PDB file of C-alpha atoms in Angstrom:
ATOM      1  CA  MET A   1     207.246 138.264 -18.391  1.00 60.00           C
ATOM      2  CA  ASP A   2     209.780 140.664 -18.500  1.00 85.00           C
ATOM      3  CA  ALA A   3     209.044 144.591 -16.439  1.00 93.00           C
ATOM      4  CA  PHE A   4     208.391 145.320 -19.862  1.00 96.00           C
ATOM      5  CA  THR A   5     207.019 143.613 -21.518  1.00 95.00           C
ATOM      6  CA  ALA A   6     203.969 143.267 -19.100  1.00 95.00           C
ATOM      7  CA  ARG A   7     203.834 147.853 -18.380  1.00 96.00           C
ATOM      8  CA  LEU A   8     203.753 147.314 -22.499  1.00 96.00           C
ATOM      9  CA  GLU A   9     201.123 144.902 -22.714  1.00 96.00           C
ATOM     10  CA  ASP A  10     199.442 146.251 -19.826  1.00 97.00           C
ATOM     11  CA  ALA A  11     199.196 150.045 -21.832  1.00 96.00           C
ATOM     12  CA  TRP A  12     198.019 148.666 -24.597  1.00 95.00           C
ATOM     13  CA  ALA A  13     195.465 147.469 -21.963  1.00 96.00           C
ATOM     14  CA  TRP A  14     194.276 150.778 -20.954  1.00 96.00           C
ATOM     15  CA  TRP A  15     194.815 152.384 -24.227  1.00 95.00           C
ATOM     16  CA  GLY A  16     192.511 149.891 -25.612  1.00 94.00           C
ATOM     17  CA  ALA A  17     189.964 149.757 -22.714  1.00 96.00           C
ATOM     18  CA  ALA A  18     189.619 153.410 -23.074  1.00 96.00           C
ATOM     19  CA  ILE A  19     189.616 153.514 -27.405  1.00 94.00           C
ATOM     20  CA  GLU A  20     186.453 150.598 -27.122  1.00 95.00           C
ATOM     21  CA  GLU A  21     184.404 152.722 -24.258  1.00 95.00           C
ATOM     22  CA  ALA A  22     184.559 155.769 -27.906  1.00 94.00           C
ATOM     23  CA  GLN A  23     184.599 153.391 -30.861  1.00 93.00           C
ATOM     24  CA  GLU A  24     181.250 152.121 -28.757  1.00 94.00           C
ATOM     25  CA  GLY A  25     179.744 155.348 -28.207  1.00 93.00           C
ATOM     26  CA  HIS A  26     180.484 154.387 -23.954  1.00 94.00           C
ATOM     27  CA  TRP A  27     183.167 157.858 -23.559  1.00 95.00           C
ATOM     28  CA  ALA A  28     182.873 160.403 -26.048  1.00 93.00           C
ATOM     29  CA  ARG A  29     185.472 163.114 -25.719  1.00 95.00           C
ATOM     30  CA  ASP A  30     184.487 166.476 -24.910  1.00 95.00           C
ATOM     31  CA  ALA A  31     186.003 169.801 -27.108  1.00 95.00           C
ATOM     32  CA  VAL A  32     188.615 169.736 -23.867  1.00 96.00           C
ATOM     33  CA  GLU A  33     189.459 166.324 -24.559  1.00 96.00           C
ATOM     34  CA  ARG A  34     189.902 167.200 -28.091  1.00 94.00           C
ATOM     35  CA  GLN A  35     191.828 169.562 -27.634  1.00 95.00           C
ATOM     36  CA  VAL A  36     194.613 167.767 -25.116  1.00 95.00           C
ATOM     37  CA  VAL A  37     194.699 164.992 -27.681  1.00 92.00           C
ATOM     38  CA  ALA A  38     195.906 167.090 -30.186  1.00 91.00           C
ATOM     39  CA  ASP A  39     198.598 168.693 -28.019  1.00 93.00           C
ATOM     40  CA  ILE A  40     199.661 165.859 -26.990  1.00 92.00           C
ATOM     41  CA  MET A  41     199.797 165.123 -30.656  1.00 89.00           C
ATOM     42  CA  ALA A  42     201.522 168.210 -31.609  1.00 90.00           C
ATOM     43  CA  ALA A  43     204.252 168.640 -28.381  1.00 91.00           C
ATOM     44  CA  THR A  44     205.145 164.852 -29.149  1.00 90.00           C
ATOM     45  CA  ASN A  45     206.286 165.545 -33.218  1.00 87.00           C
ATOM     46  CA  ALA A  46     208.442 162.254 -33.971  1.00 83.00           C
ATOM     47  CA  LEU A  47     209.572 164.229 -36.083  1.00 82.00           C
ATOM     48  CA  HIS A  48     211.156 161.251 -37.531  1.00 84.00           C
ATOM     49  CA  GLY A  49     209.963 162.092 -42.006  1.00 82.00           C
ATOM     50  CA  GLY A  50     207.917 159.105 -42.532  1.00 82.00           C
ATOM     51  CA  ARG A  51     210.404 156.168 -41.023  1.00 87.00           C
ATOM     52  CA  LEU A  52     209.438 153.546 -39.435  1.00 88.00           C
ATOM     53  CA  ALA A  53     210.304 152.683 -35.554  1.00 90.00           C
ATOM     54  CA  PRO A  54     212.363 150.467 -34.659  1.00 93.00           C
ATOM     55  CA  PHE A  55     214.270 154.576 -35.716  1.00 94.00           C
ATOM     56  CA  THR A  56     218.333 152.873 -35.763  1.00 94.00           C
ATOM     57  CA  GLU A  57     219.680 155.309 -37.551  1.00 94.00           C
ATOM     58  CA  ASP A  58     218.591 157.526 -34.738  1.00 95.00           C
ATOM     59  CA  SER A  59     221.597 157.957 -31.285  1.00 96.00           C
ATOM     60  CA  TRP A  60     219.582 156.313 -28.049  1.00 96.00           C
ATOM     61  CA  HIS A  61     220.279 159.409 -27.058  1.00 95.00           C
ATOM     62  CA  VAL A  62     217.624 160.455 -29.728  1.00 96.00           C
ATOM     63  CA  ARG A  63     216.215 157.624 -29.505  1.00 96.00           C
ATOM     64  CA  ILE A  64     215.737 157.600 -25.526  1.00 97.00           C
ATOM     65  CA  GLY A  65     214.519 160.862 -25.759  1.00 96.00           C
ATOM     66  CA  ARG A  66     211.540 161.220 -28.128  1.00 95.00           C
ATOM     67  CA  ILE A  67     210.487 158.306 -25.945  1.00 96.00           C
ATOM     68  CA  ALA A  68     210.820 160.389 -22.527  1.00 97.00           C
ATOM     69  CA  ASN A  69     209.392 163.394 -24.166  1.00 95.00           C
ATOM     70  CA  TRP A  70     205.893 161.242 -23.473  1.00 95.00           C
ATOM     71  CA  ALA A  71     205.378 161.210 -19.869  1.00 97.00           C
ATOM     72  CA  GLY A  72     206.583 165.721 -19.031  1.00 97.00           C
ATOM     73  CA  VAL A  73     203.407 165.693 -21.558  1.00 96.00           C
ATOM     74  CA  LEU A  74     200.592 163.792 -20.713  1.00 97.00           C
ATOM     75  CA  ARG A  75     201.561 165.135 -17.155  1.00 98.00           C
ATOM     76  CA  LEU A  76     201.669 167.908 -18.548  1.00 97.00           C
ATOM     77  CA  ALA A  77     197.932 167.153 -20.601  1.00 97.00           C
ATOM     78  CA  ALA A  78     196.652 165.172 -17.442  1.00 98.00           C
ATOM     79  CA  ARG A  79     197.121 168.233 -14.826  1.00 97.00           C
ATOM     80  CA  ALA A  80     195.547 170.663 -18.055  1.00 95.00           C
ATOM     81  CA  GLY A  81     192.084 168.383 -17.839  1.00 96.00           C
ATOM     82  CA  GLY A  82     191.745 167.578 -14.132  1.00 97.00           C
ATOM     83  CA  TRP A  83     192.866 164.246 -14.869  1.00 98.00           C
ATOM     84  CA  GLU A  84     194.768 161.817 -12.510  1.00 97.00           C
ATOM     85  CA  LEU A  85     197.289 159.130 -13.997  1.00 98.00           C
ATOM     86  CA  GLN A  86     196.534 156.178 -12.691  1.00 96.00           C
ATOM     87  CA  PRO A  87     199.660 152.930 -12.857  1.00 95.00           C
ATOM     88  CA  VAL A  88     198.685 150.476 -15.138  1.00 95.00           C
ATOM     89  CA  ALA A  89     201.245 147.914 -14.022  1.00 92.00           C
ATOM     90  CA  GLY A  90     199.657 144.809 -13.129  1.00 93.00           C
ATOM     91  CA  ARG A  91     195.977 146.554 -12.857  1.00 95.00           C
ATOM     92  CA  SER A  92     193.074 146.792 -14.725  1.00 94.00           C
ATOM     93  CA  PRO A  93     191.522 150.005 -15.884  1.00 95.00           C
ATOM     94  CA  LYS A  94     188.186 151.301 -14.616  1.00 90.00           C
ATOM     95  CA  HIS A  95     184.918 150.753 -16.603  1.00 89.00           C
ATOM     96  CA  PRO A  96     183.877 152.880 -17.854  1.00 92.00           C
ATOM     97  CA  ALA A  97     186.933 153.894 -19.187  1.00 96.00           C
ATOM     98  CA  GLY A  98     188.198 157.755 -20.369  1.00 96.00           C
ATOM     99  CA  MET A  99     190.191 160.077 -21.066  1.00 97.00           C
ATOM    100  CA  PRO A 100     191.939 159.284 -17.270  1.00 97.00           C
ATOM    101  CA  GLU A 101     192.516 156.125 -19.032  1.00 97.00           C
ATOM    102  CA  LEU A 102     194.048 156.800 -22.032  1.00 96.00           C
ATOM    103  CA  LEU A 103     196.019 158.720 -20.354  1.00 97.00           C
ATOM    104  CA  SER A 104     197.114 157.008 -17.822  1.00 97.00           C
ATOM    105  CA  GLY A 105     197.721 153.391 -20.232  1.00 96.00           C
ATOM    106  CA  ILE A 106     200.163 155.870 -22.807  1.00 96.00           C
ATOM    107  CA  TYR A 107     202.387 157.896 -19.604  1.00 97.00           C
ATOM    108  CA  ALA A 108     202.741 154.029 -18.917  1.00 97.00           C
ATOM    109  CA  ILE A 109     205.339 153.600 -22.276  1.00 97.00           C
ATOM    110  CA  GLY A 110     207.153 157.859 -20.952  1.00 97.00           C
ATOM    111  CA  GLU A 111     207.236 156.413 -18.002  1.00 97.00           C
ATOM    112  CA  GLN A 112     209.059 154.291 -18.476  1.00 97.00           C
ATOM    113  CA  GLY A 113     210.863 155.650 -20.987  1.00 98.00           C
ATOM    114  CA  GLU A 114     212.110 158.320 -18.499  1.00 98.00           C
ATOM    115  CA  LYS A 115     213.979 155.572 -16.844  1.00 97.00           C
ATOM    116  CA  TRP A 116     215.852 154.530 -19.413  1.00 98.00           C
ATOM    117  CA  MET A 117     216.994 157.950 -19.910  1.00 98.00           C
ATOM    118  CA  THR A 118     217.865 158.401 -16.135  1.00 98.00           C
ATOM    119  CA  GLU A 119     219.682 155.399 -16.405  1.00 97.00           C
ATOM    120  CA  PHE A 120     221.661 156.424 -19.956  1.00 97.00           C
ATOM    121  CA  LEU A 121     222.972 159.659 -18.622  1.00 97.00           C
ATOM    122  CA  ARG A 122     223.953 157.795 -14.974  1.00 97.00           C
ATOM    123  CA  GLU A 123     225.256 154.749 -15.718  1.00 96.00           C
ATOM    124  CA  GLY A 124     225.320 155.177 -19.660  1.00 96.00           C
ATOM    125  CA  ARG A 125     223.398 151.918 -20.079  1.00 95.00           C
ATOM    126  CA  VAL A 126     221.366 151.465 -22.575  1.00 95.00           C
ATOM    127  CA  PRO A 127     218.535 149.798 -22.789  1.00 95.00           C
ATOM    128  CA  PRO A 128     217.322 146.368 -25.113  1.00 96.00           C
ATOM    129  CA  GLU A 129     217.350 147.092 -27.809  1.00 96.00           C
ATOM    130  CA  THR A 130     213.500 144.989 -28.728  1.00 97.00           C
ATOM    131  CA  GLU A 131     212.770 147.490 -25.910  1.00 97.00           C
ATOM    132  CA  ILE A 132     212.860 150.699 -27.445  1.00 97.00           C
ATOM    133  CA  ALA A 133     211.598 149.307 -30.739  1.00 96.00           C
ATOM    134  CA  GLN A 134     208.649 147.731 -28.972  1.00 96.00           C
ATOM    135  CA  ALA A 135     207.869 150.875 -27.087  1.00 96.00           C
ATOM    136  CA  GLU A 136     209.045 153.766 -30.414  1.00 95.00           C
ATOM    137  CA  GLY A 137     206.044 151.637 -32.157  1.00 93.00           C
ATOM    138  CA  PHE A 138     203.448 152.076 -29.194  1.00 94.00           C
ATOM    139  CA  LEU A 139     203.828 155.435 -29.772  1.00 93.00           C
ATOM    140  CA  THR A 140     205.372 156.146 -33.464  1.00 89.00           C
ATOM    141  CA  GLY A 141     203.676 154.576 -36.568  1.00 77.00           C
ATOM    142  CA  PRO A 142     200.542 152.937 -38.087  1.00 75.00           C
ATOM    143  CA  GLY A 143     197.799 151.871 -34.914  1.00 76.00           C
ATOM    144  CA  SER A 144     200.055 153.599 -32.043  1.00 81.00           C
ATOM    145  CA  MET A 145     199.516 157.434 -30.727  1.00 80.00           C
ATOM    146  CA  GLU A 146     200.727 158.954 -33.987  1.00 79.00           C
ATOM    147  CA  ASP A 147     197.415 157.764 -35.635  1.00 83.00           C
ATOM    148  CA  LEU A 148     194.877 158.293 -32.060  1.00 84.00           C
ATOM    149  CA  GLU A 149     192.792 160.907 -33.279  1.00 85.00           C
ATOM    150  CA  LEU A 150     191.956 157.999 -36.409  1.00 86.00           C
ATOM    151  CA  PHE A 151     190.251 155.358 -33.537  1.00 88.00           C
ATOM    152  CA  PHE A 152     188.628 158.136 -32.560  1.00 89.00           C
ATOM    153  CA  TYR A 153     183.989 158.951 -33.684  1.00 84.00           C
ATOM    154  CA  ASP A 154     183.433 161.624 -32.524  1.00 79.00           C
ATOM    155  CA  SER A 155     185.696 164.905 -34.185  1.00 64.00           C
TER     156      SER A 155
END
């Protein structure tokens, strides 16, 4: 398994652990957590005009930048809530999972976007199309971060 595939699978596992805890009633978001999720969604609006990922008609700069922007937003969100982002690669989330695990899972993909953007700007290297498409699918579209609020029953 390549590094990105492993990162994506681990990101889904951490995201899934937090959502499962919430849906089973083990984690009910408080007012701050609900507002942070709302702020994340506002700050990371993909502005895709209803198109579904992958956004192949957009430039590489826009596609990679859209993914990379999540990293900064999630670092700010974690600081605002006093949560610590954890590396997810090769690690299992602790239970009960909650906001730190949710943010860490999503951050793993944004952090990958930052790495891609650095390589793109410094070396002109474009990541594999399949990896960009998978990252876009993780962050936008049905069942993704874009629908995050729908997975919580505490709103």
